Amino acid sequence: MANNDYDAIVVGSGISGGWAAKELAEKGLKVLMLERGRNIEHIKDYTNAFHEAWDYPHRGLPTQQMKADNPKLAREYTLNEMTNGMWANDKDHPYTEVKRFDWFRGYHMGGRSLLWGRQSYRWNAEDFTANLKDGVAVDWPIRYADLAPWYDYVEKFAGIAGTQEGLDVLPDGQFLPPVPLNMVEKDVAKRIEKVYKGMRHLIHSRTANITQAMPEQNRVGCQYRNKCWLGCPFGGYFSTQSSTLPAAMKTGNLTVRPYSIVTQVLYDKNSKRATGVEVLDSETNLTYVFNSKIIFLNASTLNSSWIMMNSATDVWDNGLGSSSGELGHNVMDHHLAVGAHGSIEGYEDKYYSGRRPCGFYIPRFRNWGNDKRDYVRGFGYQGSASRSNWQQNVAELGIGADFKNALAEPGSWNIGMGGFGEILPDHKNKVTLDKSVKDKWGLPVLSMDAELQANELRMRKDMKQDAMDMLEAAGVKNVQGWDGDSPIGKGIHEMGTARMGRDAKTSVLNKHNQIWDAPNVFVTDGACMTSASCVNPSLTYMAITARAASFAVEELKKRNL
Amino acid sequence: MMDRRDLLKMIMATTGVAMVGGDAFGYEMKGQVPLSKTIFSSDDVILFNEVAEVILPRTSTPGAKDANVGLMALILANDCYTSKERDVLVQGLQSLNEQSQKDYGSPYLLLNTQQQTEFVTQLDVDAKTYNNKQDIYYLSVTPYDRNSNDDKPLPHYFTLIKQLTLFSFFTSKEGATKVLRYEATPGKYNGELEYKKGDRAWAT
């Protein structure tokens, strides 16, 4: 019989799980990493990475059958032929919605680290004090200074391309050379800088794509194919597979077990400690118990809370971590699908080559410095400029050789940008267990009950209007704003439901990500977030995870856990 | 005889620990769709190709027929279209021949090249007039963003033919690499490339 005892168990193999496994294994702990889905081996299993549009049976488009089988995935780009089989399907993995909620999950080794958008920004100092200042939810138990050295640490290892800008609103970090802007973006940046007198900035995206080789990780670097979501054979972007997993495996301390759905954390009420986890093998339906001294929950925001809700229910009706009444509450995301676009003249003699994995970024400027709005917090924009192609003229009149030749040449330059806005933590926005619906394995599912509130809706007006104003100020023509549906989850930046805090009565986790009611259980994925900022969250999960792992090992050494 | 998958399952069951790299598979790729799995026939493909060739003819570079646009277009119409869209297309292809019979006294395929061009040019004008009457100004290049519960008015059938033709052609290997430009592994990004009129656009 195999030894089922480990020093540490890491639940989940995505961005934060990979970091937890690496940090703990490198510090000498015997680590078991559990992944609910199948294994995906770096490079070998990126089977579509060299396929082109014409290789796919429907050129990459989703079929009506795929839509019928996956009505929720079909709401977004998540349903297509290129990544077919990667986003968790609706049939095996149901959830229920009191209000529309998009939940896009990666149930396989590496999780969404293979499918993520890779935009990587530090939180700023005010992000950590905003709740206190605004009287919203609870205060973060940590400050920017607590995380700054860990941002340095994870950026150096993950490889983040970007530029030093000296902005308080978007702290600088350890960057590789940036992914270039094109001519139009550079000129628009200059105009915005001038019109807004240095109060607004268009800068290079900061992205977890490496612009220089990282031979120590066997990573060649970004090849400008813009096929990141197919897995990169060049190790061009940070993923568990390209980066943290090989480092963790190298220690000889890591065991990985795919097909392992963690159904609960096992809790001993006498010692007030977790003793391990129960695993349902998704292939065999057999149940196993694995024991460990510490547990890191990195199952993804809502699934980490789902595990807690199903744990220690003999002690707490609503599960481990529910004693504050906040478990499952304060679900957040970034609201988006709002912005503006237009066309720009005078660059007909300019073009570009290569396909970037990103574009430009405009950091938050609202409610910053002396700016005051009728809402709190703010938003940033992501965007890009490019020349239109054959898609430009479909609705226009034309057929024949001249029409074909016209379509074979690039058209006008267009520029567009979409906002990413902060969503406030709100107790009303919650997820709960729905025991009336079961997944493929007979496990209860999550029910989602969350929506944008007044603060976000007021912010969206600015997100649209400011985008239009800035483009117009930069000389862009035919500017059109848009504002679409933004249900929570659409941003695929789920956060909250097990927030960190200073008081066990009002939060689920303490300042070191320990569950107040089980200090040897650490939750370091998006579930831990006390507020949401407006910047993409994954880099912060990495930093928080590395920090918590370091603390956990110190505490183990001191025999405090 | 126990296959590898069963063996792995057994090992997992007895040890509780699976081996990384077991019976893993990564991204899924579905097989190509044969025409026989659609409601369309090879006659439909031929007809579609001949209309598409007028829209995007062979010049010094390949045309619609070189890319066999008709086959891809009809597979897309079969599998990606809503039933409403597919009905408009099917009836459209039928009415196309009826119209040709009325105007020229013979089915479309028997028209000479000049007649075909005249005929399709007129269809393009008719389609635009029809669409404008229905306030359809924006047309997606793909069937991607249309939901099956979408009850917006559909454009003229020729517009569907044109959309399918353009999409099928410019995403084909011939269209993307010989009419447009495509580089599988660019290796870098140059944001200040000089452009002169006549230089080809990138496929993506």
CSV table of C-alpha atoms in Angstrom, one decimal, chain B residues 16-83:
chain,number,residue,atom,x,y,z
B,16,GLY,CA,-3.9,5.6,-4.9
B,17,VAL,CA,-1.3,7.5,-6.8
B,18,ALA,CA,-1.4,7.9,-10.5
B,19,MET,CA,1.5,8.4,-12.8
B,20,VAL,CA,2.0,11.7,-14.5
B,21,GLY,CA,1.7,11.2,-18.2
B,22,GLY,CA,-0.7,8.3,-17.9
B,23,ASP,CA,-3.4,8.1,-20.4
B,24,ALA,CA,-3.4,11.8,-20.8
B,25,PHE,CA,-4.7,13.6,-23.9
B,26,GLY,CA,-4.5,17.3,-24.4
B,27,TYR,CA,-6.4,19.6,-26.6
B,28,GLU,CA,-9.1,17.8,-28.6
B,29,MET,CA,-9.2,18.0,-32.4
B,30,LYS,CA,-12.4,16.8,-34.1
B,31,GLY,CA,-12.2,15.0,-37.5
B,32,GLN,CA,-13.0,16.7,-40.8
B,33,VAL,CA,-16.7,16.6,-41.7
B,34,PRO,CA,-17.5,14.7,-44.9
B,35,LEU,CA,-20.2,16.2,-47.1
B,36,SER,CA,-22.3,13.1,-46.6
B,37,LYS,CA,-22.8,14.2,-43.0
B,38,THR,CA,-24.5,17.3,-44.2
B,39,ILE,CA,-27.9,18.1,-45.9
B,40,PHE,CA,-25.9,19.3,-49.0
B,41,SER,CA,-24.9,17.4,-52.1
B,42,SER,CA,-21.9,17.6,-54.4
B,43,ASP,CA,-24.2,19.5,-56.9
B,44,ASP,CA,-24.7,22.1,-54.2
B,45,VAL,CA,-20.9,22.4,-53.7
B,46,ILE,CA,-20.4,22.8,-57.5
B,47,LEU,CA,-23.1,25.5,-57.6
B,48,PHE,CA,-21.6,27.3,-54.6
B,49,ASN,CA,-18.1,27.2,-56.0
B,50,GLU,CA,-19.2,28.7,-59.3
B,51,VAL,CA,-21.0,31.6,-57.5
B,52,ALA,CA,-18.0,32.0,-55.2
B,53,GLU,CA,-15.6,32.1,-58.1
B,54,VAL,CA,-17.4,35.2,-59.4
B,55,ILE,CA,-17.1,36.9,-56.0
B,56,LEU,CA,-13.4,35.9,-55.6
B,57,PRO,CA,-12.1,34.9,-59.0
B,58,ARG,CA,-8.7,33.4,-59.8
B,59,THR,CA,-6.4,36.2,-60.8
B,60,SER,CA,-2.6,36.0,-60.5
B,61,THR,CA,-3.5,34.4,-57.2
B,62,PRO,CA,-5.8,31.5,-56.4
B,63,GLY,CA,-9.6,32.0,-56.4
B,64,ALA,CA,-12.5,30.6,-54.6
B,65,LYS,CA,-12.6,27.3,-56.6
B,66,ASP,CA,-8.9,26.7,-56.0
B,67,ALA,CA,-9.7,26.7,-52.3
B,68,ASN,CA,-12.8,24.6,-52.8
B,69,VAL,CA,-14.7,27.3,-50.9
B,70,GLY,CA,-18.1,25.6,-51.6
B,71,LEU,CA,-17.3,22.6,-49.5
B,72,MET,CA,-16.2,24.5,-46.5
B,73,ALA,CA,-19.0,27.0,-46.8
B,74,LEU,CA,-21.7,24.4,-46.9
B,75,ILE,CA,-20.2,22.5,-44.0
B,76,LEU,CA,-20.2,25.7,-42.0
B,77,ALA,CA,-23.8,26.4,-43.1
B,78,ASN,CA,-24.8,22.9,-42.0
B,79,ASP,CA,-23.1,22.8,-38.6
B,80,CYS,CA,-22.6,26.4,-37.5
B,81,TYR,CA,-25.7,28.1,-38.9
B,82,THR,CA,-29.0,28.2,-37.0
B,83,SER,CA,-31.8,26.4,-38.7
